[in-house]
Amino acid sequence: MEIRIPCAELYLRLGDEDVLVLDCRPPNQWERIEFHIPGSLRMTPEEVARDLFILPDDELIVLCGCEEDWEDVLRLCRLLMMRGRNAVCLDGGIQAWMAEGFPTERHLCPTPALNGSHPAAERC
Protein backbone atom coordinates (compact mmCIF):
# COMPACT_ATOMS: atom_id res chain seq x y z
CA MET A 1 0.00 0.00 0.00
CA GLU A 2 1.25 3.48 -0.89
CA ILE A 3 1.90 5.57 2.19
CA ARG A 4 1.69 8.93 0.33
CA ILE A 5 -1.11 10.69 -1.46
CA PRO A 6 -0.33 13.42 -4.03
CA CYS A 7 -1.89 16.83 -3.41
CA ALA A 8 -3.86 16.67 -6.66
CA GLU A 9 -5.44 13.36 -5.70
CA LEU A 10 -6.45 14.66 -2.27
CA TYR A 11 -7.91 17.79 -3.87
CA LEU A 12 -10.14 15.63 -6.07
CA ARG A 13 -11.32 13.74 -2.98
CA LEU A 14 -11.95 16.73 -0.70
CA GLY A 15 -15.53 16.68 0.49
CA ASP A 16 -15.76 12.91 0.06
CA GLU A 17 -17.33 11.54 3.23
CA ASP A 18 -14.90 8.61 3.14
CA VAL A 19 -11.86 10.89 3.58
CA LEU A 20 -10.71 12.48 6.83
CA VAL A 21 -7.85 14.99 6.66
CA LEU A 22 -5.95 15.40 9.92
CA ASP A 23 -3.64 18.39 10.20
CA CYS A 24 -1.16 17.00 12.69
CA ARG A 25 1.43 19.73 12.65
CA PRO A 26 2.99 20.45 16.03
CA PRO A 27 1.92 23.77 17.62
CA ASN A 28 4.99 25.72 16.45
CA GLN A 29 4.37 24.71 12.81
CA TRP A 30 0.63 25.36 13.14
CA GLU A 31 1.39 28.93 14.27
CA ARG A 32 4.16 29.46 11.70
CA ILE A 33 1.99 28.52 8.71
CA GLU A 34 -1.39 30.12 9.38
CA PHE A 35 -3.32 28.11 6.79
CA HIS A 36 -4.86 24.66 6.65
CA ILE A 37 -6.72 22.50 4.15
CA PRO A 38 -10.46 23.27 4.14
CA GLY A 39 -12.38 20.74 6.19
CA SER A 40 -9.31 19.33 7.91
CA LEU A 41 -9.39 18.41 11.58
CA ARG A 42 -6.64 19.75 13.82
CA MET A 43 -4.99 17.14 16.04
CA THR A 44 -1.41 17.25 17.29
CA PRO A 45 0.68 14.12 16.76
CA GLU A 46 0.36 13.38 20.48
CA GLU A 47 -3.43 13.64 20.31
CA VAL A 48 -3.60 11.34 17.30
CA ALA A 49 -1.41 8.72 19.01
CA ARG A 50 -3.30 9.00 22.31
CA ASP A 51 -6.82 9.16 20.85
CA LEU A 52 -6.51 6.99 17.77
CA PHE A 53 -9.42 4.86 19.01
CA ILE A 54 -11.80 7.73 18.14
CA LEU A 55 -10.63 7.82 14.52
CA PRO A 56 -12.79 6.04 11.94
CA ASP A 57 -11.68 2.64 10.76
CA ASP A 58 -13.61 2.77 7.49
CA GLU A 59 -12.30 6.04 6.03
CA LEU A 60 -9.08 7.10 4.38
CA ILE A 61 -7.18 9.13 6.97
CA VAL A 62 -4.84 11.66 5.37
CA LEU A 63 -2.15 13.07 7.67
CA CYS A 64 -0.87 16.53 6.83
CA GLY A 65 2.34 17.89 8.31
CA CYS A 66 5.29 20.03 7.27
CA GLU A 67 8.62 19.26 5.66
CA GLU A 68 10.27 19.73 9.06
CA ASP A 69 8.19 17.02 10.75
CA TRP A 70 7.94 14.54 7.86
CA GLU A 71 9.53 11.65 9.80
CA ASP A 72 7.10 12.17 12.69
CA VAL A 73 4.14 12.15 10.28
CA LEU A 74 5.40 8.95 8.67
CA ARG A 75 5.74 7.28 12.09
CA LEU A 76 2.22 8.38 12.98
CA CYS A 77 0.92 7.02 9.68
CA ARG A 78 2.60 3.67 10.31
CA LEU A 79 1.12 3.55 13.81
CA LEU A 80 -2.37 4.10 12.40
CA MET A 81 -1.78 1.44 9.77
CA MET A 82 -0.59 -1.04 12.41
CA ARG A 83 -3.83 -0.35 14.29
CA GLY A 84 -5.86 -1.24 11.21
CA ARG A 85 -6.59 2.24 9.90
CA ASN A 86 -6.37 3.15 6.21
CA ALA A 87 -3.86 6.01 6.56
CA VAL A 88 -1.62 7.95 4.18
CA CYS A 89 0.54 11.08 4.36
CA LEU A 90 0.00 14.13 2.18
CA ASP A 91 3.05 14.14 -0.08
CA GLY A 92 4.99 17.33 0.64
CA GLY A 93 2.68 18.40 3.46
CA ILE A 94 1.00 21.76 3.74
CA GLN A 95 3.88 23.51 1.95
CA ALA A 96 3.39 21.42 -1.19
CA TRP A 97 -0.39 21.89 -0.98
CA MET A 98 0.05 25.68 -0.89
CA ALA A 99 2.82 25.72 -3.51
CA GLU A 100 0.58 23.83 -5.94
CA GLY A 101 -2.14 26.45 -5.45
CA PHE A 102 -4.78 24.29 -3.78
CA PRO A 103 -7.35 26.03 -1.55
CA THR A 104 -6.57 26.87 2.06
CA GLU A 105 -8.31 28.53 4.95
CA ARG A 106 -6.68 30.80 7.50
CA HIS A 107 -7.11 29.27 10.93
CA LEU A 108 -8.19 31.13 13.98
CA CYS A 109 -5.46 32.70 16.03
CA PRO A 110 -4.00 30.10 18.39
CA THR A 111 -3.75 31.85 21.75
CA PRO A 112 -4.68 35.24 23.19
CA ALA A 113 -2.02 37.57 24.53
CA LEU A 114 -1.59 37.95 28.28
CA ASN A 115 -3.41 41.28 28.31
CA GLY A 116 -6.49 39.63 26.80
CA SER A 117 -6.09 41.13 23.34
CA HIS A 118 -5.25 38.97 20.41
CA PRO A 119 -1.68 39.45 19.14
CA ALA A 120 -2.72 39.06 15.52
CA ALA A 121 -6.39 39.95 15.67
CA GLU A 122 -6.13 41.98 12.50
CA ARG A 123 -4.97 38.92 10.57
CA CYS A 124 -7.67 36.56 11.81
CSV table of N, CA, C and O in Angstrom, one decimal:
chain,number,residue,atom,x,y,z
A,1,MET,N,0.8,-1.2,0.0
A,1,MET,CA,0.0,0.0,0.0
A,1,MET,C,0.9,1.2,0.0
A,1,MET,O,1.8,1.3,0.7
A,2,GLU,N,0.5,2.2,-0.8
A,2,GLU,CA,1.3,3.5,-0.9
A,2,GLU,C,1.0,4.3,0.4
A,2,GLU,O,-0.2,4.4,0.8
A,3,ILE,N,2.0,4.8,0.9
A,3,ILE,CA,1.9,5.6,2.2
A,3,ILE,C,1.7,7.1,1.9
A,3,ILE,O,1.5,7.9,2.9
A,4,ARG,N,1.8,7.5,0.7
A,4,ARG,CA,1.7,8.9,0.3
A,4,ARG,C,0.5,9.1,-0.6
A,4,ARG,O,0.2,8.3,-1.4
A,5,ILE,N,-0.1,10.3,-0.5
A,5,ILE,CA,-1.1,10.7,-1.5
A,5,ILE,C,-0.7,12.0,-2.1
A,5,ILE,O,-0.3,13.0,-1.3
A,6,PRO,N,-0.7,12.1,-3.4
A,6,PRO,CA,-0.3,13.4,-4.0
A,6,PRO,C,-1.4,14.5,-3.7
A,6,PRO,O,-2.6,14.2,-3.5
A,7,CYS,N,-1.0,15.7,-3.7
A,7,CYS,CA,-1.9,16.8,-3.4
A,7,CYS,C,-3.1,16.8,-4.4
A,7,CYS,O,-4.2,17.1,-4.0
A,8,ALA,N,-2.8,16.6,-5.7
A,8,ALA,CA,-3.9,16.7,-6.7
A,8,ALA,C,-4.9,15.6,-6.4
A,8,ALA,O,-6.1,15.8,-6.6
A,9,GLU,N,-4.5,14.4,-6.0
A,9,GLU,CA,-5.4,13.4,-5.7
A,9,GLU,C,-6.3,13.7,-4.5
A,9,GLU,O,-7.5,13.5,-4.5
A,10,LEU,N,-5.7,14.3,-3.4
A,10,LEU,CA,-6.4,14.7,-2.3
A,10,LEU,C,-7.4,15.8,-2.6
A,10,LEU,O,-8.6,15.7,-2.2
A,11,TYR,N,-7.0,16.7,-3.5
A,11,TYR,CA,-7.9,17.8,-3.9
A,11,TYR,C,-9.2,17.2,-4.5
A,11,TYR,O,-10.3,17.7,-4.2
A,12,LEU,N,-9.0,16.2,-5.4
A,12,LEU,CA,-10.1,15.6,-6.1
A,12,LEU,C,-11.1,14.9,-5.1
A,12,LEU,O,-12.2,14.7,-5.4
A,13,ARG,N,-10.5,14.5,-4.0
A,13,ARG,CA,-11.3,13.7,-3.0
A,13,ARG,C,-11.8,14.6,-1.8
A,13,ARG,O,-12.5,14.1,-1.0
A,14,LEU,N,-11.5,15.9,-1.8
A,14,LEU,CA,-11.9,16.7,-0.7
A,14,LEU,C,-13.5,16.8,-0.7
A,14,LEU,O,-14.1,16.9,-1.8
A,15,GLY,N,-14.1,16.7,0.4
A,15,GLY,CA,-15.5,16.7,0.5
A,15,GLY,C,-16.1,15.3,0.4
A,15,GLY,O,-17.3,15.1,0.7
A,16,ASP,N,-15.3,14.3,0.1
A,16,ASP,CA,-15.8,12.9,0.1
A,16,ASP,C,-15.9,12.5,1.5
A,16,ASP,O,-15.0,12.6,2.3
A,17,GLU,N,-17.1,11.9,1.8
A,17,GLU,CA,-17.3,11.5,3.2
A,17,GLU,C,-16.5,10.4,3.7
A,17,GLU,O,-16.5,10.0,4.9
A,18,ASP,N,-15.8,9.7,2.8
A,18,ASP,CA,-14.9,8.6,3.1
A,18,ASP,C,-13.5,9.0,3.3
A,18,ASP,O,-12.6,8.2,3.4
A,19,VAL,N,-13.2,10.4,3.4
A,19,VAL,CA,-11.9,10.9,3.6
A,19,VAL,C,-11.8,11.8,4.8
A,19,VAL,O,-12.7,12.8,4.9
A,20,LEU,N,-10.9,11.6,5.7
A,20,LEU,CA,-10.7,12.5,6.8
A,20,LEU,C,-9.3,13.0,6.8
A,20,LEU,O,-8.3,12.3,6.7
A,21,VAL,N,-9.2,14.4,6.7
A,21,VAL,CA,-7.8,15.0,6.7
A,21,VAL,C,-7.5,15.5,8.1
A,21,VAL,O,-8.3,16.3,8.6
A,22,LEU,N,-6.4,15.0,8.6
A,22,LEU,CA,-5.9,15.4,9.9
A,22,LEU,C,-4.7,16.3,9.7
A,22,LEU,O,-3.7,15.8,9.2
A,23,ASP,N,-4.8,17.5,10.2
A,23,ASP,CA,-3.6,18.4,10.2
A,23,ASP,C,-2.9,18.1,11.5
A,23,ASP,O,-3.4,18.6,12.6
A,24,CYS,N,-1.8,17.4,11.5
A,24,CYS,CA,-1.2,17.0,12.7
A,24,CYS,C,0.2,17.7,12.9
A,24,CYS,O,1.1,17.1,13.4
A,25,ARG,N,0.2,18.9,12.4
A,25,ARG,CA,1.4,19.7,12.6
A,25,ARG,C,1.6,20.0,14.1
A,25,ARG,O,0.6,20.3,14.8
A,26,PRO,N,2.8,20.0,14.6
A,26,PRO,CA,3.0,20.5,16.0
A,26,PRO,C,2.6,21.9,16.2
A,26,PRO,O,2.6,22.7,15.2
A,27,PRO,N,2.4,22.4,17.4
A,27,PRO,CA,1.9,23.8,17.6
A,27,PRO,C,2.8,24.8,17.0
A,27,PRO,O,2.3,25.8,16.4
A,28,ASN,N,4.1,24.7,17.0
A,28,ASN,CA,5.0,25.7,16.5
A,28,ASN,C,4.8,25.8,14.9
A,28,ASN,O,4.8,26.9,14.4
A,29,GLN,N,4.6,24.7,14.3
A,29,GLN,CA,4.4,24.7,12.8
A,29,GLN,C,3.0,25.2,12.5
A,29,GLN,O,2.7,25.9,11.5
A,30,TRP,N,2.0,24.9,13.3
A,30,TRP,CA,0.6,25.4,13.1
A,30,TRP,C,0.6,26.9,13.2
A,30,TRP,O,-0.1,27.5,12.4
A,31,GLU,N,1.3,27.5,14.1
A,31,GLU,CA,1.4,28.9,14.3
A,31,GLU,C,2.2,29.6,13.2
A,31,GLU,O,1.9,30.7,12.7
A,32,ARG,N,3.3,28.9,12.7
A,32,ARG,CA,4.2,29.5,11.7
A,32,ARG,C,3.5,29.6,10.3
A,32,ARG,O,3.6,30.6,9.6
A,33,ILE,N,2.7,28.5,10.0
A,33,ILE,CA,2.0,28.5,8.7
A,33,ILE,C,0.5,28.6,9.1
A,33,ILE,O,-0.1,27.7,9.6
A,34,GLU,N,-0.1,29.8,8.9
A,34,GLU,CA,-1.4,30.1,9.4
A,34,GLU,C,-2.5,29.6,8.6
A,34,GLU,O,-3.7,30.0,8.7
A,35,PHE,N,-2.3,28.6,7.7
A,35,PHE,CA,-3.3,28.1,6.8
A,35,PHE,C,-3.4,26.6,6.9
A,35,PHE,O,-2.5,25.9,7.3
A,36,HIS,N,-4.6,26.1,6.6
A,36,HIS,CA,-4.9,24.7,6.6
A,36,HIS,C,-5.8,24.3,5.5
A,36,HIS,O,-6.3,25.2,4.8
A,37,ILE,N,-5.9,23.0,5.2
A,37,ILE,CA,-6.7,22.5,4.2
A,37,ILE,C,-8.2,22.6,4.6
A,37,ILE,O,-8.5,22.2,5.7
A,38,PRO,N,-9.0,23.2,3.8
A,38,PRO,CA,-10.5,23.3,4.1
A,38,PRO,C,-11.0,21.9,4.6
A,38,PRO,O,-10.8,20.9,3.9
A,39,GLY,N,-11.7,21.9,5.7
A,39,GLY,CA,-12.4,20.7,6.2
A,39,GLY,C,-11.5,19.8,7.0
A,39,GLY,O,-12.0,18.8,7.5
A,40,SER,N,-10.2,20.2,7.1
A,40,SER,CA,-9.3,19.3,7.9
A,40,SER,C,-9.6,19.5,9.4
A,40,SER,O,-10.1,20.5,9.9
A,41,LEU,N,-9.2,18.4,10.1
A,41,LEU,CA,-9.4,18.4,11.6
A,41,LEU,C,-8.0,18.6,12.2
A,41,LEU,O,-7.1,17.9,11.8
A,42,ARG,N,-7.9,19.5,13.2
A,42,ARG,CA,-6.6,19.8,13.8
A,42,ARG,C,-6.4,18.8,15.0
A,42,ARG,O,-7.3,18.8,15.9
A,43,MET,N,-5.4,18.0,14.9
A,43,MET,CA,-5.0,17.1,16.0
A,43,MET,C,-3.5,17.1,16.0
A,43,MET,O,-2.9,16.9,15.0
A,44,THR,N,-2.9,17.3,17.2
A,44,THR,CA,-1.4,17.3,17.3
A,44,THR,C,-1.0,15.8,17.2
A,44,THR,O,-1.8,14.9,17.4
A,45,PRO,N,0.2,15.5,16.8
A,45,PRO,CA,0.7,14.1,16.8
A,45,PRO,C,0.4,13.4,18.1
A,45,PRO,O,0.0,12.2,18.0
A,46,GLU,N,0.6,14.0,19.2
A,46,GLU,CA,0.4,13.4,20.5
A,46,GLU,C,-1.1,13.0,20.6
A,46,GLU,O,-1.5,12.0,21.2
A,47,GLU,N,-2.0,13.9,20.2
A,47,GLU,CA,-3.4,13.6,20.3
A,47,GLU,C,-3.8,12.5,19.4
A,47,GLU,O,-4.6,11.6,19.8
A,48,VAL,N,-3.3,12.4,18.2
A,48,VAL,CA,-3.6,11.3,17.3
A,48,VAL,C,-3.2,10.0,17.9
A,48,VAL,O,-3.9,9.0,18.0
A,49,ALA,N,-1.9,10.0,18.4
A,49,ALA,CA,-1.4,8.7,19.0
A,49,ALA,C,-2.2,8.3,20.3
A,49,ALA,O,-2.5,7.1,20.4
A,50,ARG,N,-2.6,9.3,21.1
A,50,ARG,CA,-3.3,9.0,22.3
A,50,ARG,C,-4.8,8.6,22.1
A,50,ARG,O,-5.3,7.7,22.7
A,51,ASP,N,-5.4,9.3,21.1
A,51,ASP,CA,-6.8,9.2,20.9
A,51,ASP,C,-7.2,8.4,19.6
A,51,ASP,O,-8.2,8.6,19.0
A,52,LEU,N,-6.3,7.6,19.1
A,52,LEU,CA,-6.5,7.0,17.8
A,52,LEU,C,-7.8,6.1,17.8
A,52,LEU,O,-8.3,5.9,16.7
A,53,PHE,N,-8.2,5.7,18.9
A,53,PHE,CA,-9.4,4.9,19.0
A,53,PHE,C,-10.7,5.6,18.6
A,53,PHE,O,-11.7,5.0,18.2
A,54,ILE,N,-10.6,7.0,18.6
A,54,ILE,CA,-11.8,7.7,18.1
A,54,ILE,C,-11.8,7.9,16.6
A,54,ILE,O,-12.8,8.4,16.1
A,55,LEU,N,-10.7,7.6,16.0
A,55,LEU,CA,-10.6,7.8,14.5
A,55,LEU,C,-11.4,6.7,13.8
A,55,LEU,O,-11.4,5.6,14.2
A,56,PRO,N,-12.0,7.0,12.7
A,56,PRO,CA,-12.8,6.0,11.9
A,56,PRO,C,-11.9,4.9,11.4
A,56,PRO,O,-10.7,5.2,11.0
A,57,ASP,N,-12.5,3.7,11.3
A,57,ASP,CA,-11.7,2.6,10.8
A,57,ASP,C,-12.1,2.3,9.3
A,57,ASP,O,-11.6,1.4,8.7
A,58,ASP,N,-13.1,3.0,8.8
A,58,ASP,CA,-13.6,2.8,7.5
A,58,ASP,C,-13.4,3.9,6.5
A,58,ASP,O,-14.0,4.0,5.5
A,59,GLU,N,-12.6,4.9,6.9
A,59,GLU,CA,-12.3,6.0,6.0
A,59,GLU,C,-10.8,6.1,5.7
A,59,GLU,O,-10.0,5.6,6.5
A,60,LEU,N,-10.5,6.8,4.7
A,60,LEU,CA,-9.1,7.1,4.4
A,60,LEU,C,-8.7,8.3,5.3
A,60,LEU,O,-9.3,9.3,5.2
A,61,ILE,N,-7.7,8.1,6.1
A,61,ILE,CA,-7.2,9.1,7.0
A,61,ILE,C,-5.9,9.7,6.3
A,61,ILE,O,-4.9,9.0,6.1
A,62,VAL,N,-6.0,11.0,6.0
A,62,VAL,CA,-4.8,11.7,5.4
A,62,VAL,C,-4.2,12.5,6.4
A,62,VAL,O,-4.8,13.4,7.0
A,63,LEU,N,-2.9,12.3,6.7
A,63,LEU,CA,-2.1,13.1,7.7
A,63,LEU,C,-1.4,14.2,6.9
A,63,LEU,O,-0.7,13.9,6.0
A,64,CYS,N,-1.5,15.4,7.4
A,64,CYS,CA,-0.9,16.5,6.8
A,64,CYS,C,0.1,17.1,7.8
A,64,CYS,O,-0.3,17.4,9.0
A,65,GLY,N,1.3,17.3,7.5
A,65,GLY,CA,2.3,17.9,8.3
A,65,GLY,C,3.1,18.9,7.5
A,65,GLY,O,2.6,19.5,6.6
A,66,CYS,N,4.4,19.1,7.9
A,66,CYS,CA,5.3,20.0,7.3
A,66,CYS,C,6.5,19.3,6.9
A,66,CYS,O,6.8,18.1,7.3
A,67,GLU,N,7.4,19.9,6.0
A,67,GLU,CA,8.6,19.3,5.7
A,67,GLU,C,9.5,19.0,6.9
A,67,GLU,O,10.1,17.9,7.0
A,68,GLU,N,9.4,19.9,7.9
A,68,GLU,CA,10.3,19.7,9.1
A,68,GLU,C,9.9,18.5,9.9
A,68,GLU,O,10.7,18.0,10.7
A,69,ASP,N,8.6,18.1,9.9
A,69,ASP,CA,8.2,17.0,10.7
A,69,ASP,C,7.8,15.8,10.0
A,69,ASP,O,7.1,14.9,10.4
A,70,TRP,N,8.3,15.6,8.7
A,70,TRP,CA,7.9,14.5,7.9
A,70,TRP,C,8.1,13.2,8.5
A,70,TRP,O,7.3,12.3,8.4
A,71,GLU,N,9.3,13.0,9.2
A,71,GLU,CA,9.5,11.6,9.8
A,71,GLU,C,8.5,11.3,10.9
A,71,GLU,O,8.1,10.2,11.0
A,72,ASP,N,8.1,12.4,11.6
A,72,ASP,CA,7.1,12.2,12.7
A,72,ASP,C,5.8,11.8,12.1
A,72,ASP,O,5.0,10.9,12.6
A,73,VAL,N,5.4,12.4,11.0
A,73,VAL,CA,4.1,12.2,10.3
A,73,VAL,C,4.2,10.7,9.7
A,73,VAL,O,3.2,10.0,9.8
A,74,LEU,N,5.3,10.3,9.2
A,74,LEU,CA,5.4,8.9,8.7
A,74,LEU,C,5.2,7.9,9.8
A,74,LEU,O,4.6,6.9,9.6
A,75,ARG,N,5.9,8.2,10.9
A,75,ARG,CA,5.7,7.3,12.1
A,75,ARG,C,4.3,7.2,12.5
A,75,ARG,O,3.8,6.1,12.8
A,76,LEU,N,3.6,8.3,12.6
A,76,LEU,CA,2.2,8.4,13.0
A,76,LEU,C,1.4,7.6,12.0
A,76,LEU,O,0.5,6.8,12.4
A,77,CYS,N,1.6,7.7,10.7
A,77,CYS,CA,0.9,7.0,9.7
A,77,CYS,C,1.1,5.5,9.8
A,77,CYS,O,0.2,4.7,9.8
A,78,ARG,N,2.3,5.1,10.1
A,78,ARG,CA,2.6,3.7,10.3
A,78,ARG,C,1.9,3.1,11.6
A,78,ARG,O,1.4,2.0,11.5
A,79,LEU,N,1.8,3.9,12.6
A,79,LEU,CA,1.1,3.6,13.8
A,79,LEU,C,-0.4,3.3,13.5
A,79,LEU,O,-0.9,2.3,13.9
A,80,LEU,N,-1.0,4.3,12.8
A,80,LEU,CA,-2.4,4.1,12.4
A,80,LEU,C,-2.6,2.8,11.5
A,80,LEU,O,-3.5,2.1,11.7
A,81,MET,N,-1.7,2.6,10.6
A,81,MET,CA,-1.8,1.4,9.8
A,81,MET,C,-1.7,0.2,10.6
A,81,MET,O,-2.4,-0.8,10.4
A,82,MET,N,-0.7,0.1,11.6
A,82,MET,CA,-0.6,-1.0,12.4
A,82,MET,C,-1.8,-1.3,13.2
A,82,MET,O,-2.1,-2.4,13.6
A,83,ARG,N,-2.6,-0.2,13.5
A,83,ARG,CA,-3.8,-0.4,14.3
A,83,ARG,C,-5.0,-0.6,13.4
A,83,ARG,O,-6.2,-0.4,13.8
A,84,GLY,N,-4.8,-0.9,12.1
A,84,GLY,CA,-5.9,-1.2,11.2
A,84,GLY,C,-6.5,-0.1,10.5
A,84,GLY,O,-7.5,-0.3,9.8
A,85,ARG,N,-6.0,1.1,10.6
A,85,ARG,CA,-6.6,2.2,9.9
A,85,ARG,C,-6.0,2.4,8.5
A,85,ARG,O,-4.8,2.0,8.3
A,86,ASN,N,-6.8,2.9,7.6
A,86,ASN,CA,-6.4,3.2,6.2
A,86,ASN,C,-5.8,4.6,6.2
A,86,ASN,O,-6.5,5.5,6.1
A,87,ALA,N,-4.5,4.7,6.4
A,87,ALA,CA,-3.9,6.0,6.6
A,87,ALA,C,-2.8,6.2,5.5
A,87,ALA,O,-2.1,5.3,5.1
A,88,VAL,N,-2.7,7.5,5.1
A,88,VAL,CA,-1.6,7.9,4.2
A,88,VAL,C,-1.2,9.3,4.6
A,88,VAL,O,-1.8,10.0,5.4
A,89,CYS,N,0.0,9.7,4.1
A,89,CYS,CA,0.5,11.1,4.4
A,89,CYS,C,0.4,11.9,3.1
A,89,CYS,O,0.6,11.4,2.0
A,90,LEU,N,0.1,13.2,3.3
A,90,LEU,CA,0.0,14.1,2.2
A,90,LEU,C,1.4,14.4,1.7
A,90,LEU,O,2.3,14.9,2.5
A,91,ASP,N,1.7,14.0,0.5
A,91,ASP,CA,3.0,14.1,-0.1
A,91,ASP,C,3.5,15.6,-0.1
A,91,ASP,O,2.8,16.4,-0.8
A,92,GLY,N,4.5,16.0,0.6
A,92,GLY,CA,5.0,17.3,0.6
A,92,GLY,C,4.3,18.2,1.7
A,92,GLY,O,4.8,19.3,1.9
A,93,GLY,N,3.3,17.7,2.4
A,93,GLY,CA,2.7,18.4,3.5
A,93,GLY,C,2.0,19.7,3.0
A,93,GLY,O,1.7,19.9,1.8
A,94,ILE,N,1.7,20.5,4.0
A,94,ILE,CA,1.0,21.8,3.7
A,94,ILE,C,1.8,22.7,2.8
A,94,ILE,O,1.2,23.4,2.0
A,95,GLN,N,3.1,22.6,2.9
A,95,GLN,CA,3.9,23.5,1.9
A,95,GLN,C,3.6,23.1,0.5
A,95,GLN,O,3.5,24.0,-0.4
A,96,ALA,N,3.6,21.8,0.2
A,96,ALA,CA,3.4,21.4,-1.2
A,96,ALA,C,2.0,21.8,-1.6
A,96,ALA,O,1.7,22.2,-2.7
A,97,TRP,N,1.0,21.6,-0.7
A,97,TRP,CA,-0.4,21.9,-1.0
A,97,TRP,C,-0.5,23.4,-1.4
A,97,TRP,O,-1.1,23.7,-2.4
A,98,MET,N,0.1,24.2,-0.6
A,98,MET,CA,0.0,25.7,-0.9
A,98,MET,C,0.8,26.0,-2.2
A,98,MET,O,0.4,26.8,-3.0
A,99,ALA,N,2.0,25.4,-2.3
A,99,ALA,CA,2.8,25.7,-3.5
A,99,ALA,C,2.1,25.3,-4.8
A,99,ALA,O,2.3,26.0,-5.8
A,100,GLU,N,1.3,24.3,-4.7
A,100,GLU,CA,0.6,23.8,-5.9
A,100,GLU,C,-0.7,24.6,-6.1
A,100,GLU,O,-1.4,24.4,-7.1
A,101,GLY,N,-1.0,25.6,-5.3
A,101,GLY,CA,-2.1,26.4,-5.4
A,101,GLY,C,-3.5,25.9,-5.0
A,101,GLY,O,-4.5,26.4,-5.5
A,102,PHE,N,-3.5,24.8,-4.2
A,102,PHE,CA,-4.8,24.3,-3.8
A,102,PHE,C,-5.4,25.2,-2.7
A,102,PHE,O,-4.7,25.9,-2.0
A,103,PRO,N,-6.7,25.1,-2.5
A,103,PRO,CA,-7.3,26.0,-1.5
A,103,PRO,C,-6.9,25.8,-0.1
A,103,PRO,O,-6.6,24.7,0.3
A,104,THR,N,-6.9,26.9,0.6
A,104,THR,CA,-6.6,26.9,2.1
A,104,THR,C,-7.5,27.8,2.8
A,104,THR,O,-8.2,28.6,2.2
A,105,GLU,N,-7.6,27.6,4.1
A,105,GLU,CA,-8.3,28.5,5.0
A,105,GLU,C,-7.3,29.0,6.0
A,105,GLU,O,-6.5,28.3,6.5
A,106,ARG,N,-7.5,30.3,6.4
A,106,ARG,CA,-6.7,30.8,7.5
A,106,ARG,C,-7.3,30.3,8.8
A,106,ARG,O,-8.5,30.4,9.0
A,107,HIS,N,-6.5,29.7,9.7
A,107,HIS,CA,-7.1,29.3,10.9
A,107,HIS,C,-7.2,30.4,11.9
A,107,HIS,O,-6.5,31.4,11.8
A,108,LEU,N,-8.0,30.2,12.9
A,108,LEU,CA,-8.2,31.1,14.0
A,108,LEU,C,-6.9,31.3,14.7
A,108,LEU,O,-6.1,30.4,14.8
A,109,CYS,N,-6.7,32.5,15.3
A,109,CYS,CA,-5.5,32.7,16.0
A,109,CYS,C,-5.4,31.7,17.2
A,109,CYS,O,-6.3,31.4,17.8
A,110,PRO,N,-4.2,31.2,17.4
A,110,PRO,CA,-4.0,30.1,18.4
A,110,PRO,C,-4.2,30.5,19.8
A,110,PRO,O,-4.9,29.8,20.5
A,111,THR,N,-3.6,31.5,20.3
A,111,THR,CA,-3.8,31.9,21.7
A,111,THR,C,-3.8,33.4,21.9
A,111,THR,O,-3.2,34.1,21.3
A,112,PRO,N,-4.6,33.8,22.9
A,112,PRO,CA,-4.7,35.2,23.2
A,112,PRO,C,-3.4,35.7,23.9
A,112,PRO,O,-2.8,34.9,24.6
A,113,ALA,N,-3.1,37.0,23.8
A,113,ALA,CA,-2.0,37.6,24.5
A,113,ALA,C,-2.4,37.7,26.0
A,113,ALA,O,-3.5,37.6,26.4
A,114,LEU,N,-1.4,37.9,26.8
A,114,LEU,CA,-1.6,38.0,28.3
A,114,LEU,C,-2.5,39.1,28.7
A,114,LEU,O,-3.3,38.9,29.6
A,115,ASN,N,-2.5,40.2,27.9
A,115,ASN,CA,-3.4,41.3,28.3
A,115,ASN,C,-4.8,41.1,27.8
A,115,ASN,O,-5.7,42.0,28.0
A,116,GLY,N,-5.1,39.9,27.2
A,116,GLY,CA,-6.5,39.6,26.8
A,116,GLY,C,-6.8,40.0,25.4
A,116,GLY,O,-7.7,39.5,24.8
A,117,SER,N,-5.9,40.8,24.8
A,117,SER,CA,-6.1,41.1,23.3
A,117,SER,C,-5.4,40.1,22.5
A,117,SER,O,-4.5,39.3,23.0
A,118,HIS,N,-5.8,40.0,21.3
A,118,HIS,CA,-5.3,39.0,20.4
A,118,HIS,C,-4.1,39.5,19.7
A,118,HIS,O,-4.1,40.6,19.1
A,119,PRO,N,-2.9,38.9,19.7
A,119,PRO,CA,-1.7,39.4,19.1
A,119,PRO,C,-1.8,39.7,17.6
A,119,PRO,O,-1.1,40.5,17.1
A,120,ALA,N,-2.6,38.9,17.0
A,120,ALA,CA,-2.7,39.1,15.5
A,120,ALA,C,-4.2,39.2,15.1
A,120,ALA,O,-4.6,38.7,14.1
A,121,ALA,N,-4.9,39.9,15.9
A,121,ALA,CA,-6.4,39.9,15.7
A,121,ALA,C,-6.7,40.5,14.3
A,121,ALA,O,-7.7,40.1,13.7
A,122,GLU,N,-5.9,41.4,13.8
A,122,GLU,CA,-6.1,42.0,12.5
A,122,GLU,C,-6.0,41.0,11.4
A,122,GLU,O,-6.6,41.1,10.3
A,123,ARG,N,-5.2,39.9,11.6
A,123,ARG,CA,-5.0,38.9,10.6
A,123,ARG,C,-6.0,37.8,10.6
A,123,ARG,O,-6.1,37.0,9.7
A,124,CYS,N,-6.7,37.7,11.7
A,124,CYS,CA,-7.7,36.6,11.8
A,124,CYS,C,-9.0,36.9,11.3
A,124,CYS,O,-9.5,37.9,11.3
